[in-house]
Amino acid sequence: MRILQVRFKNLNSLVGEWQIDLMHPAFASDGIFAITGPTGAGKTTILDAICLALYGRTPRLNKVTKSGNEIMSRQTGECFAEATFETQTGRYRCHWSQHRARKKPDGELQAPKHEIANADSGDIFESKIRGVANQIESATGMDFHRFTRSMLLAQGGFAAFLQAAQDDRAPILEQITGTEIYSKISIRVHERQREERDKLNLLLADTAGIVILEPEQEQEIGQALETKQNEETDLAAKSSETGKAITWLTTINGLKKEIGDLADEARKLQSDIEAFKPDREKLGRALNAASLDGAYATLTATRKQQTDDRTALKTEVDALPEIESSAKEQAGILKSAEQQTARAKEELKAAALTLQKVRSLDQKLADQKKAVLEGDEGCKKDAAKIDADKKARLEEQEKRSKAHETLELVGGYIKDHAQDEWLIRGLTGVEEQLSGLLSKQNEIVQKEAAQETAKTALELAATSLGDRQKQSGIRKQELEGASKHLQQGKDALSQLLGDRLLREYRTEKETLLREMAFLTKIAELEDHRAKLEDGNPCPLCGAIEHPFAEGNVPVPDETEQKINALTRLISKAENQEASIKRLEEAESLARKKLAEAENLDSAAVNDKKAAEKALAEVKDGLVKLRTDFAQRRQAVTTKLQPLGIADIPETDISSLIESLKKRLEAWQAQVKNKADIEKQIADIDSEVKRQDAVIETQSTALTEKLERLATLKKELATGSEERTALYSNKNPDDEERRLNKAISDAEGAEKQARERHNELQQNWNTTKAHVESLKKRIDQREPELTRLENEFATALAPVGFSNEEQFLAAILPSEGRTELTATAKGLDERQADLKARQKDRDTRLATELARKITDKSLEELEPQLKEHEEALKELRDIIAGLKHKLSENTAAKERIKEKQV
């Protein structure tokens, strides 16, 4: 059997769908592979999936049913396992699955499904669980237990086998592979052979006392058996007829009882119907009233609308005079507000010319003040800018001095470290050589560690060799002791048996047992001995001579003593043979242990030689590596001497590489720094020249701005005197806002008065129109209301109501009406069902009475049936006894024939 592919979903910790294709070249080419991973990663789950797909169970989970599934992953609603495998008979695909209701994690478990199909065509062979198990066993030749013993060892059993001591592995291997049964069978066969031999001896002794029936007695018993069997047949037929009659009478009595119960039920139902009559009448009136629900609802709505309109009309008519008076009063208030608005507008118009002239003058003064302020501020800023530029010029000059100092330092460093310039072109080659040197140094360290390991291995091999040689000596002594004990056991058995074999003693004992049985039989036939006649054959043995008739009966005590002696001798010999077998096994085990110890001794010698060879190889390699390292080191040292490095430390090659890189970086940084400083000095010189030109230009412009500022201040003083003479210190904007606010307040008051006047006027007009509309609606609705009342009064009589009060009293809520309707329907259904059952029971009773099976009563038939059953029991006991006698006689004849053979 070969597994080709495994697919599974939601098993144990492996949530989701997984697939392992063992036909993939990575698996097929290697031929052997392992499943590895940390504890809980799902290694055993893969093996569980194979077992589950094939047999619907796993070594860890005996059974998966609808009531429990411990292998499905938590918080999932379905799982499956599928295995494709190949045998000599073909390729198969086996699929097992189970899911919860609606495949929800909290759904109820459904029954598992199991099927086996042709892997190539997809044809399903079997889909029943028991049938799939048979198909699997037929295809693979293995049931679940054989599969887990041979193809897939349980994890715990195999671990125990690996961790067990050498002497304990045999029973564990038997337990894993299931072969421990053969050891038990061997022990049991030996015990069974001894038990069956003892039983045979006893049976041989017992057959001597077998009594066989005479032919006349056998024939008489046979005739009696036939008679009793005929009597049993007749009595059984009578008992069956009596039982049928009792059943018939019981059925008739049951039907009569059911008819009586139905009559009681009919009386109770009639009582319930009578009790429901008032409610049925109430239900009828309610149903009649329900037919007028629509008409009454229309009438009620019309009445309510008419009452509401009359109430509204009275309210509107009472409020109309007050609304008219308020409207007239508000008209006077509106006229006064209009006059106040006109006066405020005239006052603003008179002040407008003066305000315009003052604003023009104020704008001119403001412009002059702004120009003076801006000129003053600009002069101050220009003066400050000139001071700042002068300060910046001094700072630039200081920077130039510092830059020159730094440039001198950098030039000194470059001059002192001129040899580092070589690193620009030579560092790469040196770095590669140092890296190679470092690699060789690491190889030397590894070789030194390997040398120490080889030394340790050699010491361990030497120690192991000594231990193995000592163990071999012990095993030789054990084998010599076991051989000596085995020879002693064989000598003791030979001394016990003498020149004879054990089977000869057993044959002698069996002969004595048969003789003992015959002597016992002859001793019991004292009555037959008296009938013996000389010359006539014995009816038992056929002999013509009758020595026992002359009184020569052998004494059985001597035979018994011989049998007992032989029994003790045979028992001792058997025990000695068992002891010899154990000694042989001990000798074989000692010989096996000696062979194993010698093999281990030889292996230890080989291990020591291999360790010595490995140590020599490591030493040679280490010498070569050290020579190569010294040559490489000298070459690199020669190349680094111009840099002032006379020697390379063995323990710090990595830091030397880093040191050279830092020296190169420092050299390049100083060269770049020199260029940057020279460029900085040139930039500073250019900036100082630019600042000198700017300072000169800004000084000339500042003088001109100061002259213009003096002229502006003089013009500002003249304009301020003219403004004070025209409008004092008053603000024209404030005065204009005051006048505009007076106009706005007057217009607001006027607007509120007009809105209130319009509102009151509109309210008055609306109220008058509403009064007219209500009057018109009331007049128009009055004939309609009269018509509806007359039609409703006319409709009351046909449904059984004389007036509206009776109609209202008959109305029931929908819940009450529904409940009464259901009760009435239930009573009607009960009545129909009862009539049907009464008719059925009457028909069945008439049918049974027409059969007329018997005229007797149950009181007469039941004792009769009991008598028949007791008589049948006695007859069957007698028949069984007769059959037993005949069968015993037949068995005795067979036993005699076997004994004679």
CSV table of N, CA and C in Angstrom, one decimal, residues 122-167:
chain,number,residue,atom,x,y,z
A,122,GLY,N,-13.4,8.2,-10.6
A,122,GLY,CA,-14.3,8.9,-9.7
A,122,GLY,C,-15.5,8.1,-9.3
A,123,ASP,N,-15.7,6.8,-9.8
A,123,ASP,CA,-16.8,6.0,-9.5
A,123,ASP,C,-16.8,5.6,-8.0
A,124,ILE,N,-17.9,5.8,-7.4
A,124,ILE,CA,-18.0,5.5,-5.9
A,124,ILE,C,-18.3,4.0,-5.7
A,125,PHE,N,-17.5,3.3,-5.0
A,125,PHE,CA,-17.7,1.9,-4.7
A,125,PHE,C,-18.7,1.7,-3.6
A,126,GLU,N,-18.6,2.5,-2.5
A,126,GLU,CA,-19.4,2.3,-1.3
A,126,GLU,C,-19.5,3.6,-0.6
A,127,SER,N,-20.7,3.9,0.0
A,127,SER,CA,-20.9,5.1,0.8
A,127,SER,C,-21.5,4.9,2.1
A,128,LYS,N,-21.7,3.6,2.5
A,128,LYS,CA,-22.1,3.2,3.9
A,128,LYS,C,-20.9,3.0,4.7
A,129,ILE,N,-21.0,3.4,6.0
A,129,ILE,CA,-19.8,3.4,6.9
A,129,ILE,C,-19.3,1.9,7.0
A,130,ARG,N,-20.2,1.0,7.3
A,130,ARG,CA,-19.7,-0.4,7.5
A,130,ARG,C,-19.2,-1.0,6.2
A,131,GLY,N,-19.9,-0.6,5.1
A,131,GLY,CA,-19.4,-1.1,3.8
A,131,GLY,C,-18.1,-0.6,3.4
A,132,VAL,N,-17.8,0.7,3.7
A,132,VAL,CA,-16.5,1.3,3.4
A,132,VAL,C,-15.4,0.6,4.2
A,133,ALA,N,-15.6,0.3,5.4
A,133,ALA,CA,-14.6,-0.5,6.2
A,133,ALA,C,-14.3,-1.8,5.6
A,134,ASN,N,-15.3,-2.5,5.1
A,134,ASN,CA,-15.1,-3.8,4.4
A,134,ASN,C,-14.3,-3.6,3.1
A,135,GLN,N,-14.6,-2.5,2.3
A,135,GLN,CA,-13.9,-2.3,1.1
A,135,GLN,C,-12.4,-1.9,1.3
A,136,ILE,N,-12.2,-1.1,2.4
A,136,ILE,CA,-10.8,-0.8,2.7
A,136,ILE,C,-10.0,-2.0,3.1
A,137,GLU,N,-10.6,-2.9,3.9
A,137,GLU,CA,-9.9,-4.1,4.3
A,137,GLU,C,-9.7,-5.0,3.1
A,138,SER,N,-10.6,-5.0,2.2
A,138,SER,CA,-10.5,-5.9,1.0
A,138,SER,C,-9.4,-5.3,0.1
A,139,ALA,N,-9.3,-4.0,0.0
A,139,ALA,CA,-8.3,-3.4,-1.0
A,139,ALA,C,-6.9,-3.4,-0.4
A,140,THR,N,-6.8,-3.2,0.9
A,140,THR,CA,-5.4,-3.1,1.5
A,140,THR,C,-5.0,-4.4,2.2
A,141,GLY,N,-6.0,-5.3,2.6
A,141,GLY,CA,-5.6,-6.5,3.3
A,141,GLY,C,-5.4,-6.2,4.8
A,142,MET,N,-5.8,-5.0,5.3
A,142,MET,CA,-5.5,-4.6,6.7
A,142,MET,C,-6.8,-4.0,7.2
A,143,ASP,N,-7.1,-4.4,8.5
A,143,ASP,CA,-8.1,-3.6,9.2
A,143,ASP,C,-7.4,-2.5,10.0
A,144,PHE,N,-8.2,-1.8,10.8
A,144,PHE,CA,-7.6,-0.7,11.5
A,144,PHE,C,-6.4,-1.1,12.4
A,145,HIS,N,-6.6,-2.2,13.2
A,145,HIS,CA,-5.5,-2.6,14.1
A,145,HIS,C,-4.3,-3.0,13.4
A,146,ARG,N,-4.4,-3.8,12.3
A,146,ARG,CA,-3.2,-4.2,11.5
A,146,ARG,C,-2.6,-3.0,10.9
A,147,PHE,N,-3.4,-2.0,10.4
A,147,PHE,CA,-2.8,-0.8,9.8
A,147,PHE,C,-2.0,0.0,10.8
A,148,THR,N,-2.5,0.1,12.0
A,148,THR,CA,-1.8,0.9,13.0
A,148,THR,C,-0.6,0.1,13.6
A,149,ARG,N,-0.5,-1.2,13.4
A,149,ARG,CA,0.6,-2.0,13.9
A,149,ARG,C,1.8,-2.0,12.8
A,150,SER,N,1.4,-2.0,11.5
A,150,SER,CA,2.4,-2.2,10.5
A,150,SER,C,2.7,-0.9,9.7
A,151,MET,N,1.7,-0.2,9.3
A,151,MET,CA,1.9,1.0,8.4
A,151,MET,C,2.1,2.2,9.2
A,152,LEU,N,1.5,2.4,10.4
A,152,LEU,CA,1.5,3.6,11.2
A,152,LEU,C,1.6,3.3,12.6
A,153,LEU,N,2.8,3.3,13.2
A,153,LEU,CA,3.0,3.0,14.6
A,153,LEU,C,2.5,4.1,15.5
A,154,ALA,N,1.8,3.8,16.5
A,154,ALA,CA,1.3,4.8,17.5
A,154,ALA,C,2.5,5.5,18.1
A,155,GLN,N,2.4,6.8,18.3
A,155,GLN,CA,3.5,7.7,18.8
A,155,GLN,C,4.0,7.2,20.1
A,156,GLY,N,3.1,6.9,21.1
A,156,GLY,CA,3.5,6.5,22.4
A,156,GLY,C,4.2,5.2,22.4
A,157,GLY,N,3.8,4.2,21.7
A,157,GLY,CA,4.4,2.9,21.6
A,157,GLY,C,5.8,2.9,21.0
A,158,PHE,N,6.0,3.6,20.0
A,158,PHE,CA,7.3,3.7,19.3
A,158,PHE,C,8.3,4.4,20.2
A,159,ALA,N,7.8,5.5,20.9
A,159,ALA,CA,8.7,6.2,21.8
A,159,ALA,C,9.2,5.3,23.0
A,160,ALA,N,8.3,4.5,23.5
A,160,ALA,CA,8.6,3.5,24.5
A,160,ALA,C,9.6,2.5,24.0
A,161,PHE,N,9.5,2.1,22.8
A,161,PHE,CA,10.4,1.1,22.2
A,161,PHE,C,11.8,1.7,22.1
A,162,LEU,N,11.9,3.0,21.6
A,162,LEU,CA,13.2,3.6,21.5
A,162,LEU,C,13.9,3.8,22.8
A,163,GLN,N,13.2,4.2,23.8
A,163,GLN,CA,13.8,4.5,25.1
A,163,GLN,C,14.0,3.3,26.0
A,164,ALA,N,13.5,2.2,25.6
A,164,ALA,CA,13.7,1.0,26.5
A,164,ALA,C,15.1,0.4,26.5
A,165,ALA,N,15.4,-0.3,27.5
A,165,ALA,CA,16.7,-1.0,27.6
A,165,ALA,C,16.8,-2.1,26.6
A,166,GLN,N,18.0,-2.6,26.3
A,166,GLN,CA,18.1,-3.6,25.2
A,166,GLN,C,17.4,-4.8,25.6
A,167,ASP,N,17.4,-5.3,26.8
A,167,ASP,CA,16.7,-6.5,27.2
A,167,ASP,C,15.2,-6.4,27.2
